[in-house]
mmCIF file of C-alpha atoms in Angstrom:
data_model
loop_
_atom_site.group_PDB
_atom_site.id
_atom_site.type_symbol
_atom_site.label_atom_id
_atom_site.label_comp_id
_atom_site.label_asym_id
_atom_site.label_seq_id
_atom_site.Cartn_x
_atom_site.Cartn_y
_atom_site.Cartn_z
ATOM 1 C CA MET E 1 11.819 12.598 19.064
ATOM 2 C CA SER E 2 13.727 15.669 20.394
ATOM 3 C CA LYS E 3 17.090 15.274 21.733
ATOM 4 C CA LYS E 4 16.467 17.046 24.645
ATOM 5 C CA THR E 5 16.058 15.385 27.611
ATOM 6 C CA LEU E 6 13.189 14.190 29.610
ATOM 7 C CA ARG E 7 14.249 16.750 32.461
ATOM 8 C CA GLU E 8 13.968 19.618 30.688
ATOM 9 C CA PHE E 9 10.598 19.227 29.825
ATOM 10 C CA VAL E 10 9.059 18.046 32.615
ATOM 11 C CA LYS E 11 7.330 20.035 35.361
ATOM 12 C CA HIS E 12 6.035 18.163 38.288
ATOM 13 C CA ASP E 13 2.130 18.567 39.106
ATOM 14 C CA SER E 14 -0.605 17.114 41.247
ATOM 15 C CA ILE E 15 -2.516 14.257 39.673
ATOM 16 C CA LYS E 16 -5.829 16.346 38.791
ATOM 17 C CA ASN E 17 -3.398 19.067 36.742
ATOM 18 C CA VAL E 18 -1.878 15.913 35.109
ATOM 19 C CA LYS E 19 -5.219 14.675 34.094
ATOM 20 C CA LYS E 20 -6.033 18.503 32.758
ATOM 21 C CA ASN E 21 -3.150 18.261 30.230
ATOM 22 C CA VAL E 22 -3.752 14.627 29.208
ATOM 23 C CA LEU E 23 -7.251 15.820 28.200
ATOM 24 C CA LYS E 24 -5.796 18.755 25.993
ATOM 25 C CA ILE E 25 -3.296 16.950 24.151
ATOM 26 C CA ASP E 26 -6.530 14.363 23.355
ATOM 27 C CA LEU E 27 -8.651 17.347 22.712
ATOM 28 C CA ASN E 28 -5.829 17.952 19.655
ATOM 29 C CA TYR E 29 -5.961 15.077 18.444
ATOM 30 C CA LYS E 30 -9.799 14.985 18.075
ATOM 31 C CA ARG E 31 -9.557 18.226 16.362
ATOM 32 C CA LEU E 32 -6.683 16.629 14.409
ATOM 33 C CA ILE E 33 -8.971 13.223 13.858
ATOM 34 C CA GLN E 34 -11.953 15.205 12.587
ATOM 35 C CA PHE E 35 -10.206 17.176 10.541
ATOM 36 C CA CYS E 36 -8.688 13.755 8.642
ATOM 37 C CA SER E 37 -12.599 12.294 8.557
ATOM 38 C CA GLY E 38 -13.208 15.249 5.962
ATOM 39 C CA THR E 39 -12.834 13.357 2.343
ATOM 40 C CA GLU E 40 -12.088 16.655 0.975
ATOM 41 C CA ASN E 41 -9.132 17.660 3.637
ATOM 42 C CA ILE E 42 -6.402 14.919 2.612
ATOM 43 C CA GLU E 43 -6.185 12.457 0.158
ATOM 44 C CA ARG E 44 -7.362 8.990 0.684
ATOM 45 C CA THR E 45 -4.543 6.913 0.338
ATOM 46 C CA ASN E 46 -3.620 3.542 2.480
ATOM 47 C CA LYS E 47 -0.467 5.682 4.122
ATOM 48 C CA ASN E 48 -3.075 8.272 5.230
ATOM 49 C CA VAL E 49 -5.789 5.377 6.310
ATOM 50 C CA ALA E 50 -3.179 4.621 8.595
ATOM 51 C CA LEU E 51 -2.196 7.569 9.673
ATOM 52 C CA THR E 52 -5.390 8.662 10.840
ATOM 53 C CA ASN E 53 -6.578 5.297 12.271
ATOM 54 C CA ILE E 54 -3.022 5.243 14.375
ATOM 55 C CA ALA E 55 -4.399 8.791 16.038
ATOM 56 C CA LYS E 56 -7.792 7.747 16.506
ATOM 57 C CA GLY E 57 -5.982 4.644 18.309
ATOM 58 C CA THR E 58 -3.700 7.271 20.289
ATOM 59 C CA HIS E 59 -6.948 9.245 21.016
ATOM 60 C CA ARG E 60 -8.207 5.660 22.477
ATOM 61 C CA SER E 61 -5.352 5.539 25.049
ATOM 62 C CA LEU E 62 -4.946 9.306 25.662
ATOM 63 C CA SER E 63 -9.318 8.744 26.819
ATOM 64 C CA LEU E 64 -8.502 5.821 29.271
ATOM 65 C CA LEU E 65 -5.239 7.201 30.636
ATOM 66 C CA ALA E 66 -6.882 10.596 31.874
ATOM 67 C CA ASN E 67 -10.245 8.361 32.869
ATOM 68 C CA ASN E 68 -7.906 6.786 34.968
ATOM 69 C CA LEU E 69 -5.791 9.746 36.290
ATOM 70 C CA SER E 70 -7.125 10.081 40.046
ATOM 71 C CA ASP E 71 -5.255 9.540 43.348
ATOM 72 C CA ASP E 72 -6.339 6.165 43.511
ATOM 73 C CA TYR E 73 -5.073 5.142 39.562
ATOM 74 C CA ASP E 74 -4.631 1.880 38.587
ATOM 75 C CA ILE E 75 -0.964 1.386 37.318
ATOM 76 C CA THR E 76 -1.348 -1.595 35.374
ATOM 77 C CA LEU E 77 -4.191 0.805 33.216
ATOM 78 C CA ILE E 78 -1.444 3.529 33.180
ATOM 79 C CA ALA E 79 1.188 1.037 32.244
ATOM 80 C CA LEU E 80 -0.762 -0.387 29.440
ATOM 81 C CA CYS E 81 -1.583 2.999 28.026
ATOM 82 C CA ALA E 82 1.905 3.889 28.101
ATOM 83 C CA ARG E 83 3.288 0.988 26.280
ATOM 84 C CA ASN E 84 0.468 1.534 24.146
ATOM 85 C CA LEU E 85 1.608 4.710 22.880
ATOM 86 C CA PHE E 86 5.483 3.569 23.158
ATOM 87 C CA GLU E 87 4.082 0.904 20.596
ATOM 88 C CA LEU E 88 1.835 3.727 18.572
ATOM 89 C CA ASN E 89 4.681 5.816 18.512
ATOM 90 C CA ILE E 90 7.759 3.522 16.858
ATOM 91 C CA ARG E 91 4.901 2.165 14.622
ATOM 92 C CA LEU E 92 4.085 5.421 13.770
ATOM 93 C CA ARG E 93 7.560 6.464 12.524
ATOM 94 C CA SER E 94 8.539 3.322 10.659
ATOM 95 C CA ILE E 95 5.906 3.818 8.619
ATOM 96 C CA ILE E 96 6.631 7.218 8.273
ATOM 97 C CA GLU E 97 10.451 6.232 7.060
ATOM 98 C CA ASP E 98 9.538 3.277 5.231
ATOM 99 C CA GLU E 99 6.472 2.516 2.999
ATOM 100 C CA ASN E 100 7.663 -1.454 3.237
ATOM 101 C CA SER E 101 6.746 -0.748 7.276
ATOM 102 C CA LEU E 102 3.375 0.556 5.810
ATOM 103 C CA ASN E 103 2.832 -2.426 3.971
ATOM 104 C CA LYS E 104 3.635 -4.880 6.132
ATOM 105 C CA TRP E 105 1.389 -3.067 8.738
ATOM 106 C CA MET E 106 -1.743 -3.210 6.850
ATOM 107 C CA SER E 107 -0.841 -6.865 5.837
ATOM 108 C CA GLU E 108 -0.630 -7.384 9.527
ATOM 109 C CA MET E 109 -4.251 -6.304 9.985
ATOM 110 C CA VAL E 110 -5.756 -9.186 7.454
ATOM 111 C CA MET E 111 -3.127 -11.707 9.368
ATOM 112 C CA ASP E 112 -4.911 -10.686 12.609
ATOM 113 C CA GLU E 113 -8.558 -10.827 11.484
ATOM 114 C CA LYS E 114 -7.871 -14.489 10.414
ATOM 115 C CA GLN E 115 -6.059 -15.502 13.505
ATOM 116 C CA ILE E 116 -9.158 -14.098 15.329
ATOM 117 C CA ILE E 117 -11.619 -15.675 13.087
ATOM 118 C CA ASP E 118 -9.635 -19.403 13.494
ATOM 119 C CA ALA E 119 -9.613 -18.924 17.343
ATOM 120 C CA ILE E 120 -13.502 -18.249 17.083
ATOM 121 C CA SER E 121 -14.088 -21.142 15.043
ATOM 122 C CA THR E 122 -11.975 -23.683 17.293
ATOM 123 C CA ILE E 123 -14.837 -23.359 19.538
ATOM 124 C CA ALA E 124 -17.686 -23.225 17.297
ATOM 125 C CA ASN E 125 -19.973 -26.574 17.074
ATOM 126 C CA ASP E 126 -22.597 -27.607 14.631
ATOM 127 C CA ASN E 127 -24.957 -25.126 15.919
ATOM 128 C CA HIS E 128 -22.602 -22.089 14.048
ATOM 129 C CA THR E 129 -22.818 -23.244 10.684
ATOM 130 C CA THR E 130 -24.292 -20.022 9.524
ATOM 131 C CA GLU E 131 -21.729 -18.441 11.185
ATOM 132 C CA LEU E 132 -18.443 -19.937 10.198
ATOM 133 C CA GLU E 133 -19.684 -20.264 6.669
ATOM 134 C CA LEU E 134 -19.601 -15.968 7.291
ATOM 135 C CA PHE E 135 -16.164 -16.453 8.644
ATOM 136 C CA GLU E 136 -15.080 -18.015 6.089
ATOM 137 C CA ASN E 137 -16.098 -15.923 3.449
ATOM 138 C CA LYS E 138 -15.099 -13.078 4.977
ATOM 139 C CA LYS E 139 -11.617 -14.586 5.137
ATOM 140 C CA LYS E 140 -11.757 -14.792 1.368
ATOM 141 C CA LEU E 141 -12.769 -11.040 1.137
ATOM 142 C CA ASN E 142 -9.476 -10.266 3.095
ATOM 143 C CA ASP E 143 -7.595 -11.909 0.824
ATOM 144 C CA SER E 144 -9.177 -9.958 -2.453
ATOM 145 C CA ILE E 145 -8.178 -7.208 -0.152
ATOM 146 C CA LEU E 146 -4.704 -8.014 -0.115
ATOM 147 C CA ASP E 147 -4.570 -8.544 -4.179
ATOM 148 C CA GLN E 148 -6.411 -5.050 -4.547
ATOM 149 C CA ASN E 149 -3.975 -3.443 -3.111
ATOM 150 C CA ASN E 150 -0.772 -5.199 -3.816
ATOM 151 C CA LEU E 151 -0.088 -6.601 -0.698
ATOM 152 C CA LYS E 152 1.627 -9.540 0.458
ATOM 153 C CA SER E 153 0.497 -11.798 3.330
ATOM 154 C CA VAL E 154 2.082 -12.313 6.280
ATOM 155 C CA LYS E 155 2.446 -15.134 8.788
ATOM 156 C CA SER E 156 3.762 -13.012 12.297
ATOM 157 C CA PRO E 157 4.126 -9.424 13.094
ATOM 158 C CA GLU E 158 6.613 -6.895 13.024
ATOM 159 C CA THR E 159 7.898 -7.169 16.834
ATOM 160 C CA VAL E 160 8.244 -3.918 19.044
ATOM 161 C CA LYS E 161 11.803 -5.250 19.643
ATOM 162 C CA SER E 162 12.642 -5.045 15.669
ATOM 163 C CA ILE E 163 10.731 -2.416 14.651
ATOM 164 C CA ALA E 164 12.472 -0.608 17.862
ATOM 165 C CA GLU E 165 15.680 -1.462 16.549
ATOM 166 C CA LYS E 166 14.662 -0.234 13.152
ATOM 167 C CA ILE E 167 14.165 2.976 13.824
ATOM 168 C CA GLY E 168 16.832 3.763 16.249
ATOM 169 C CA GLU E 169 15.395 3.123 19.661
ATOM 170 C CA GLN E 170 16.613 0.087 20.469
ATOM 171 C CA GLU E 171 17.632 1.813 23.713
ATOM 172 C CA GLU E 172 14.509 3.518 24.852
ATOM 173 C CA TYR E 173 13.055 -0.322 24.322
ATOM 174 C CA THR E 174 15.513 -1.650 26.617
ATOM 175 C CA ALA E 175 14.861 1.033 29.322
ATOM 176 C CA LEU E 176 11.158 1.091 29.661
ATOM 177 C CA PHE E 177 9.756 -2.137 27.547
ATOM 178 C CA LYS E 178 10.138 -4.203 30.368
ATOM 179 C CA LEU E 179 8.669 -1.698 32.981
ATOM 180 C CA PHE E 180 5.653 -1.900 31.289
ATOM 181 C CA SER E 181 5.505 -5.575 30.876
ATOM 182 C CA LYS E 182 6.120 -6.279 34.991
ATOM 183 C CA LEU E 183 3.475 -4.055 35.255
ATOM 184 C CA LEU E 184 1.148 -4.665 33.020
ATOM 185 C CA HIS E 185 0.886 -8.658 33.161
ATOM 186 C CA PRO E 186 -0.075 -10.510 36.355
ATOM 187 C CA THR E 187 3.760 -10.803 37.700
ATOM 188 C CA SER E 188 4.661 -12.305 40.943
ATOM 189 C CA TYR E 189 6.018 -8.366 41.910
ATOM 190 C CA LEU E 190 2.696 -6.628 40.802
ATOM 191 C CA ILE E 191 0.541 -9.350 42.591
ATOM 192 C CA ASN E 192 2.828 -9.620 45.900
ATOM 193 C CA ARG E 193 3.678 -6.283 46.131
ATOM 194 C CA HIS E 194 1.299 -4.135 44.745
ATOM 195 C CA ASN E 195 1.865 -0.759 46.965
ATOM 196 C CA GLU E 196 5.354 -0.941 46.051
ATOM 197 C CA ALA E 197 4.692 -1.644 42.117
ATOM 198 C CA SER E 198 1.777 1.614 41.937
ATOM 199 C CA CYS E 199 4.183 3.550 43.847
ATOM 200 C CA ILE E 200 4.762 7.437 42.720
ATOM 201 C CA TYR E 201 8.055 6.868 40.481
ATOM 202 C CA SER E 202 6.804 4.296 38.763
ATOM 203 C CA PHE E 203 3.420 6.727 38.165
ATOM 204 C CA ASN E 204 5.872 9.516 37.141
ATOM 205 C CA ILE E 205 8.632 7.116 34.481
ATOM 206 C CA LEU E 206 4.904 6.167 32.933
ATOM 207 C CA ILE E 207 3.058 9.285 32.718
ATOM 208 C CA VAL E 208 6.044 11.500 31.699
ATOM 209 C CA SER E 209 6.776 8.796 28.899
ATOM 210 C CA ALA E 210 3.036 8.727 27.859
ATOM 211 C CA GLN E 211 2.849 12.670 27.128
ATOM 212 C CA LYS E 212 6.188 12.587 25.031
ATOM 213 C CA TYR E 213 5.010 9.622 22.964
ATOM 214 C CA ALA E 214 1.801 11.505 22.570
ATOM 215 C CA PHE E 215 3.707 14.870 22.000
ATOM 216 C CA ASP E 216 6.002 13.397 19.640
ATOM 217 C CA MET E 217 3.400 11.745 17.401
ATOM 218 C CA PHE E 218 1.425 14.552 17.330
ATOM 219 C CA GLU E 219 3.651 16.701 15.402
ATOM 220 C CA ARG E 220 4.503 14.062 12.942
ATOM 221 C CA LEU E 221 0.947 13.582 11.970
ATOM 222 C CA ARG E 222 0.279 16.998 11.581
ATOM 223 C CA ILE E 223 2.946 17.097 9.608
ATOM 224 C CA GLU E 224 2.378 14.201 7.140
ATOM 225 C CA LEU E 225 -1.478 14.354 6.985
ATOM 226 C CA ASN E 226 -0.436 18.210 6.239
ATOM 227 C CA VAL E 227 -3.464 19.375 9.112
ATOM 228 C CA PRO E 228 -3.344 23.397 9.535
ATOM 229 C CA GLU E 229 -2.464 24.708 12.898
ATOM 230 C CA GLY E 230 -5.148 26.912 12.440
ATOM 231 C CA VAL E 231 -7.012 23.298 13.673
ATOM 232 C CA LEU E 232 -6.045 23.197 16.315
ATOM 233 C CA LYS E 233 -6.139 24.753 20.118
ATOM 234 C CA PRO E 234 -2.895 26.172 21.203
ATOM 235 C CA TRP E 235 -1.085 24.016 23.687
#
């Protein structure tokens, strides 16, 4: 990330104009995704696929954020989007810096789906024999995908804290992740003092952080995926 402080970037404005800015950022993400979806534009490697999917995940969070930006905003949704963008940012940076991080990230996809299948299977009954058989076949297919791509299976995901430490963002994690969690989960503070939790100070920290992470990711993605600047709209 830039070594400049947030104070050097931040411009205080109305929520209406903040929404316009978030939509402007998202527009360039959509243009980047569209460019990368063209098979002739980028080589289809595990890394490029992972980076394009991170761009898509960022677009979804920006879209959700923009749709919630009004005078009666929901602080929990703002916190969700900001935390998503923080996690995507550090994940992207770890993947760019270290091929092992990329391999673990791709293996986690198989682990995540297996755990979801297992969870659904535990509530199935005798009337779901066909579905259970499909689930088992899906797990076998996922195992073959790992083998085909020379990926090792993993039993647990990398924690956000460990990824932040690895890329030198422990201070950022310590400063902001607790705020994200306190406003995202139904904590006593959020439930019993909702008006205070939703105050403009919390909103400002979250919305500035969300935009910062999105901007930072965008330039890293553009460079790594070799997206020409002419494809994008001027900021």
